[in-house]
PDB file of C-alpha atoms in Angstrom:
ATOM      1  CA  UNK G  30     -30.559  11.158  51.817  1.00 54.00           C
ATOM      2  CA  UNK G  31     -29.035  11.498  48.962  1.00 55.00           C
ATOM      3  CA  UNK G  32     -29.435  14.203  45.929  1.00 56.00           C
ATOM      4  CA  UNK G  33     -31.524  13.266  42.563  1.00 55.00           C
ATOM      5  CA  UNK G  34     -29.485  12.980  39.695  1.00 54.00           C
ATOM      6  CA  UNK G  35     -29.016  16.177  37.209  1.00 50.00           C
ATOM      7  CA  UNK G  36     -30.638  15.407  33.687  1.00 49.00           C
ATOM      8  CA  UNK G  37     -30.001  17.304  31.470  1.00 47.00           C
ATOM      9  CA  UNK G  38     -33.144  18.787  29.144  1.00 47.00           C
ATOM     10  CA  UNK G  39     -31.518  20.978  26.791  1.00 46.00           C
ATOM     11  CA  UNK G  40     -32.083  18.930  23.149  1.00 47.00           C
ATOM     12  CA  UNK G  41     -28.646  17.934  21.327  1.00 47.00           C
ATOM     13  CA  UNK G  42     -27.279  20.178  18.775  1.00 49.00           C
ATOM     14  CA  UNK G  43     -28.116  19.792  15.072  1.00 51.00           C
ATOM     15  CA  UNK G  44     -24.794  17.829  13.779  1.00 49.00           C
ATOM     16  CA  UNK G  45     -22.888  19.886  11.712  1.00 49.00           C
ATOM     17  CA  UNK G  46     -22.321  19.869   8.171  1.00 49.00           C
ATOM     18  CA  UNK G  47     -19.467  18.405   6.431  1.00 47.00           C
ATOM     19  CA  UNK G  48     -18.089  21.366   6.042  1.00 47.00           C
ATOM     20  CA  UNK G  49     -18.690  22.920   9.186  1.00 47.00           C
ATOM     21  CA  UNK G  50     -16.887  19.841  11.232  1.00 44.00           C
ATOM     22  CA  UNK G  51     -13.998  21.063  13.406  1.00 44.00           C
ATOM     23  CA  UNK G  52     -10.446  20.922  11.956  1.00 43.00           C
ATOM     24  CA  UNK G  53      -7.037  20.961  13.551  1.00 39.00           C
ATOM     25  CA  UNK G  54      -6.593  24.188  12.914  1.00 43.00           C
ATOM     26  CA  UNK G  55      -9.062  26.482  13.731  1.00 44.00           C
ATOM     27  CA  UNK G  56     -10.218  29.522  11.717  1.00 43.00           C
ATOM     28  CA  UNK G  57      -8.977  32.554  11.391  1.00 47.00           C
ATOM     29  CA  UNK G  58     -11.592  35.440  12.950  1.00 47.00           C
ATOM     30  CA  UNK G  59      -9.197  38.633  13.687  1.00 48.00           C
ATOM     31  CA  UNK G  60     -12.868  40.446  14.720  1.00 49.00           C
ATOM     32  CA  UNK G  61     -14.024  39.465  11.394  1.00 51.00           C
ATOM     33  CA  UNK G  62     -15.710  36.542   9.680  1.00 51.00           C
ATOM     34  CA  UNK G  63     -14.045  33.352   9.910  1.00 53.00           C
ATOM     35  CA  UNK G  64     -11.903  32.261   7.061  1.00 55.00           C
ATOM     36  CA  UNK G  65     -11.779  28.240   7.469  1.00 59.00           C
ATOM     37  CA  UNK G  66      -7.654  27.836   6.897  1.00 59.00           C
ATOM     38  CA  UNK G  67      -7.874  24.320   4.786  1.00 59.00           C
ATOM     39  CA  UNK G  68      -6.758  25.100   1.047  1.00 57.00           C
ATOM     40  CA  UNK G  69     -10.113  25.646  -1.344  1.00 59.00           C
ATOM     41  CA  UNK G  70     -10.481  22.037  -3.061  1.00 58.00           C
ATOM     42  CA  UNK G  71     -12.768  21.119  -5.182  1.00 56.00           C
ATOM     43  CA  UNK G  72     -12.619  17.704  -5.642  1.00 60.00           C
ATOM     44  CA  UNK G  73     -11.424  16.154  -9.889  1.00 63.00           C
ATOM     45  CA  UNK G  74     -11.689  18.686 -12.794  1.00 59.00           C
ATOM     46  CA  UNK G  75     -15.072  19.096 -14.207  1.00 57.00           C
ATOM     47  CA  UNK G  76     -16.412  19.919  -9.988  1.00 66.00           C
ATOM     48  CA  UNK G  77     -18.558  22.681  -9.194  1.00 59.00           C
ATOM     49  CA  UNK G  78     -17.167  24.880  -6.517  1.00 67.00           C
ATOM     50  CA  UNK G  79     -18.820  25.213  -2.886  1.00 80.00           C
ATOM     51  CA  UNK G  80     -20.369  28.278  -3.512  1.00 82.00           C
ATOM     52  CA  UNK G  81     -20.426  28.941   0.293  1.00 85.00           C
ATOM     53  CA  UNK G  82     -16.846  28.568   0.321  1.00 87.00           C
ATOM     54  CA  UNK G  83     -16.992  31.466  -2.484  1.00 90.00           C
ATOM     55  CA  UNK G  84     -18.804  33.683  -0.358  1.00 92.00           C
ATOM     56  CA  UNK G  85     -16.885  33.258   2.589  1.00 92.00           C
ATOM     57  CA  UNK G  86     -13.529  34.279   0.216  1.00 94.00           C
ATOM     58  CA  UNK G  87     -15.858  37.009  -1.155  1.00 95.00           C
ATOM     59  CA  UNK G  88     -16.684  37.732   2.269  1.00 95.00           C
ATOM     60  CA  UNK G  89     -13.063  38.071   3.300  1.00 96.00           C
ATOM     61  CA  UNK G  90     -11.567  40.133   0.602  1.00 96.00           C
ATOM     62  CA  UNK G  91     -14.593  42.832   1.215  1.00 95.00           C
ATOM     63  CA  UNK G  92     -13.093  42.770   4.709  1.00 95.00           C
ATOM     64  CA  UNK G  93      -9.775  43.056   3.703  1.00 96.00           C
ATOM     65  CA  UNK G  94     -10.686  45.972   1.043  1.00 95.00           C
ATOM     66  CA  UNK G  95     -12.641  47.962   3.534  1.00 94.00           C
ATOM     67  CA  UNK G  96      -9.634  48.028   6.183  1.00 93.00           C
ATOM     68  CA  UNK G  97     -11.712  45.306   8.624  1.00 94.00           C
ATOM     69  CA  UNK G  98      -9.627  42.211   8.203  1.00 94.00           C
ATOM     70  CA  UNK G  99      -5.510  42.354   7.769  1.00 95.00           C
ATOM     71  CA  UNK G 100      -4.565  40.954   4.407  1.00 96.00           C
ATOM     72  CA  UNK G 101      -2.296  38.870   5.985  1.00 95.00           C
ATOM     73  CA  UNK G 102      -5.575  36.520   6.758  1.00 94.00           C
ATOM     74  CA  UNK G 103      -6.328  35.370   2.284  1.00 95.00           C
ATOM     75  CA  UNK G 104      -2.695  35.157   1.495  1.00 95.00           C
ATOM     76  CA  UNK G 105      -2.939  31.658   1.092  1.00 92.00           C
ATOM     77  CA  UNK G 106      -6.257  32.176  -1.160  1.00 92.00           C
ATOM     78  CA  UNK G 107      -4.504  34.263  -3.548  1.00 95.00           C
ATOM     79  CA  UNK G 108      -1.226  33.699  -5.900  1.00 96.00           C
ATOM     80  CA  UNK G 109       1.628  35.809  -5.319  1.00 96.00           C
ATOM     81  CA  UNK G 110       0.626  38.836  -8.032  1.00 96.00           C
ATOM     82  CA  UNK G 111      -2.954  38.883  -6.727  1.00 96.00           C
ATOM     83  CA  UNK G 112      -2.000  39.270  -3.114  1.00 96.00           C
ATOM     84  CA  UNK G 113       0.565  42.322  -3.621  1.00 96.00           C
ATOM     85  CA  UNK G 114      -2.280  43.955  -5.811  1.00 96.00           C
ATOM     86  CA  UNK G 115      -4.385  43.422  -2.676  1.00 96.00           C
ATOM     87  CA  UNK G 116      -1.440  44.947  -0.655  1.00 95.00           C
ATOM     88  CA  UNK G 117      -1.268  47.720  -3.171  1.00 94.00           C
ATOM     89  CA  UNK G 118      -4.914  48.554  -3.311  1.00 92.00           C
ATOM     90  CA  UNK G 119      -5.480  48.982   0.823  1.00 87.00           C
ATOM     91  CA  UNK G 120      -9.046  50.522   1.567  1.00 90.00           C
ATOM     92  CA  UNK G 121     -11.148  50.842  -1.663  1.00 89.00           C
ATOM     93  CA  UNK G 122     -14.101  50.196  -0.189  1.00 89.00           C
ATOM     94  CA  UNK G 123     -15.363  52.848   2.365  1.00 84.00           C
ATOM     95  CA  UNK G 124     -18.006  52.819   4.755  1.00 82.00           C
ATOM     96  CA  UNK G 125     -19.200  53.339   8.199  1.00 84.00           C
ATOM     97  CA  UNK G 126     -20.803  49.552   8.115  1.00 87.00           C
ATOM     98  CA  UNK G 127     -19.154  46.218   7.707  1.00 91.00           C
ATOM     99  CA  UNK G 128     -19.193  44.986   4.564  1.00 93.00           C
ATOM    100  CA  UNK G 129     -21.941  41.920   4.071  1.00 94.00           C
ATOM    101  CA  UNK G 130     -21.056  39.420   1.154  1.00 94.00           C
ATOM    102  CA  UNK G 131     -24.260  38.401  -1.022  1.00 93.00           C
ATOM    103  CA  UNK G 132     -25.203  35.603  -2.916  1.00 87.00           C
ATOM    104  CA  UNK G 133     -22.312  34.608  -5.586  1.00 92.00           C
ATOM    105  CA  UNK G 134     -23.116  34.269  -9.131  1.00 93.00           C
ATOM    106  CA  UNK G 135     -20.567  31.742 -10.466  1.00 91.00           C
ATOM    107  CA  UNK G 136     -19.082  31.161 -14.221  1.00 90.00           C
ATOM    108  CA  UNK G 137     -16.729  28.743 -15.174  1.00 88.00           C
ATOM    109  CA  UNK G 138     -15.228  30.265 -18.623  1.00 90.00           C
ATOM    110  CA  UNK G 139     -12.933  27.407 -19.203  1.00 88.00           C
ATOM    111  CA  UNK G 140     -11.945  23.965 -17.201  1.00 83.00           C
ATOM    112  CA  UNK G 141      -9.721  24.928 -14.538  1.00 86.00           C
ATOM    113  CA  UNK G 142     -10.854  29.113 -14.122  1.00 90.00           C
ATOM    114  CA  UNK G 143     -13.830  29.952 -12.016  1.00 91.00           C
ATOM    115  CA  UNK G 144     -15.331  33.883 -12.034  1.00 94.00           C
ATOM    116  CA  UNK G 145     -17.644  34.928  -9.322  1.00 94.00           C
ATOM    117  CA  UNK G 146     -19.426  37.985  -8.849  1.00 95.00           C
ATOM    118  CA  UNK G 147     -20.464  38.866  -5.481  1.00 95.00           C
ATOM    119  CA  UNK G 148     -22.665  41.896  -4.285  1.00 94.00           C
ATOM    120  CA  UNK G 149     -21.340  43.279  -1.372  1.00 94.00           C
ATOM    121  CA  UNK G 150     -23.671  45.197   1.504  1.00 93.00           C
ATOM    122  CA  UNK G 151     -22.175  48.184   3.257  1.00 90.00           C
ATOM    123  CA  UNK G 152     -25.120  49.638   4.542  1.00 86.00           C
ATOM    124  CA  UNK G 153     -27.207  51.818   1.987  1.00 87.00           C
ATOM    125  CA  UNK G 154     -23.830  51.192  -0.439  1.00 89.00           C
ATOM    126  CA  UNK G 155     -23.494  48.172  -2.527  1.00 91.00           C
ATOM    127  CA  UNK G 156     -20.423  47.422  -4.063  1.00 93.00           C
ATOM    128  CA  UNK G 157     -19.517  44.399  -6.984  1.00 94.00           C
ATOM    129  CA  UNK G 158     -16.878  42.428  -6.083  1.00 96.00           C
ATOM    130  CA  UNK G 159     -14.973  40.195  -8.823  1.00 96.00           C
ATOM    131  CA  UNK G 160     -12.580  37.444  -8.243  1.00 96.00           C
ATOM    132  CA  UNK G 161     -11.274  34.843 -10.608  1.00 96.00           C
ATOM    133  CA  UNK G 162      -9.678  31.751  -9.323  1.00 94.00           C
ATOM    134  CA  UNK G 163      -7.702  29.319 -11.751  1.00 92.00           C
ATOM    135  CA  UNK G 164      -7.120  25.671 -10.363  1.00 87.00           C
ATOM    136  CA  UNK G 165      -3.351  25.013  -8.825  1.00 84.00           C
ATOM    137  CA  UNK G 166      -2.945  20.974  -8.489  1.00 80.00           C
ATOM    138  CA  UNK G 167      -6.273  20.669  -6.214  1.00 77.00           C
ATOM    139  CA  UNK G 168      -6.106  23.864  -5.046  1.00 82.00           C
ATOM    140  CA  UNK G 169      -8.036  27.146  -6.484  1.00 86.00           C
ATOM    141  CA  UNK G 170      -6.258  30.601  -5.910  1.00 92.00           C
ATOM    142  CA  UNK G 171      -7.357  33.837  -6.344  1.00 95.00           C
ATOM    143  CA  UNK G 172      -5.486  35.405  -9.545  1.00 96.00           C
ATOM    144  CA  UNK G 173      -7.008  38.508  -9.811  1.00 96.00           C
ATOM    145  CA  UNK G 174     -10.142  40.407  -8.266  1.00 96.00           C
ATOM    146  CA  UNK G 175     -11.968  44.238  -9.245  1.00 95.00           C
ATOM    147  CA  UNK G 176     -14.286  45.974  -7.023  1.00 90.00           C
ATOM    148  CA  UNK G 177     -16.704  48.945  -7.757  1.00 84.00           C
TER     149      UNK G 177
END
């Protein structure tokens, strides 16, 4: 006698977004977040950035600033003079939680420059986290970022 064939009940997935689809390269977690590798683009001038993109950058920096994530992990997010001030500035942001990114309040102050503002969660601390990003080519990069 032979055995029944297995079927399998578990319901497919949800497909994922087009964002979310599975690159060459996979992302960088180091313990932390991931940080999808791909260069930010945003499509011709004039297009709103993926704020979830933003928040996953915002995200990332308050990991970098609060010791969780190595720097080494944005470099490519950030222009040469905004990643040594990163590498300059080590842990500003200290607590005993890991730091949560919040929604992202976005400005665009002129074609080409975007400014977000992102609360950032660490614990019963909240923190602001600022980061301008001025278009490269196709590419935004992070020029210059405060945190309080």
């Amino acid at each position: 006698m032979s055995a029944a064939p297995h079927i399998d009940l578990t319901p497919a997935p949800e497909p994922p977004y087009d964002g979310d689809r599975a690159q060459a390269s996979d992302p960088q977690t180091s313990g932390s977040l991931a940080l999808d590798t791909r260069p930010l683009v945003w499509g011709p001038p004039g297009a709103l950035p993926d704020e979830r993109a933003l928040r996953h950058l915002g995200q990332a920096l308050a990991e970098v600033l609060s010791g969780r994530r190595p720097p080494e992990t944005v470099a490519s997010r950030l222009t040469e003079r905004a990643y040594q001030e990163l590498l300059r500035a080590g842990k500003m942001l200290h607590t005993g939680h890991p730091p949560f990114a919040g929604a992202v309040r976005v400005t665009e102050p002129r074609d080409g420059a975007v400014e977000m503002c992102v609360m950032v969660h660490c614990g019963r601390r909240v923190h602001v986290l600022a980061v301008r990003l001025e278009r490269h080519g196709m590419r935004w990069l992070c020029t210059d970022f405060e945190t309080a």
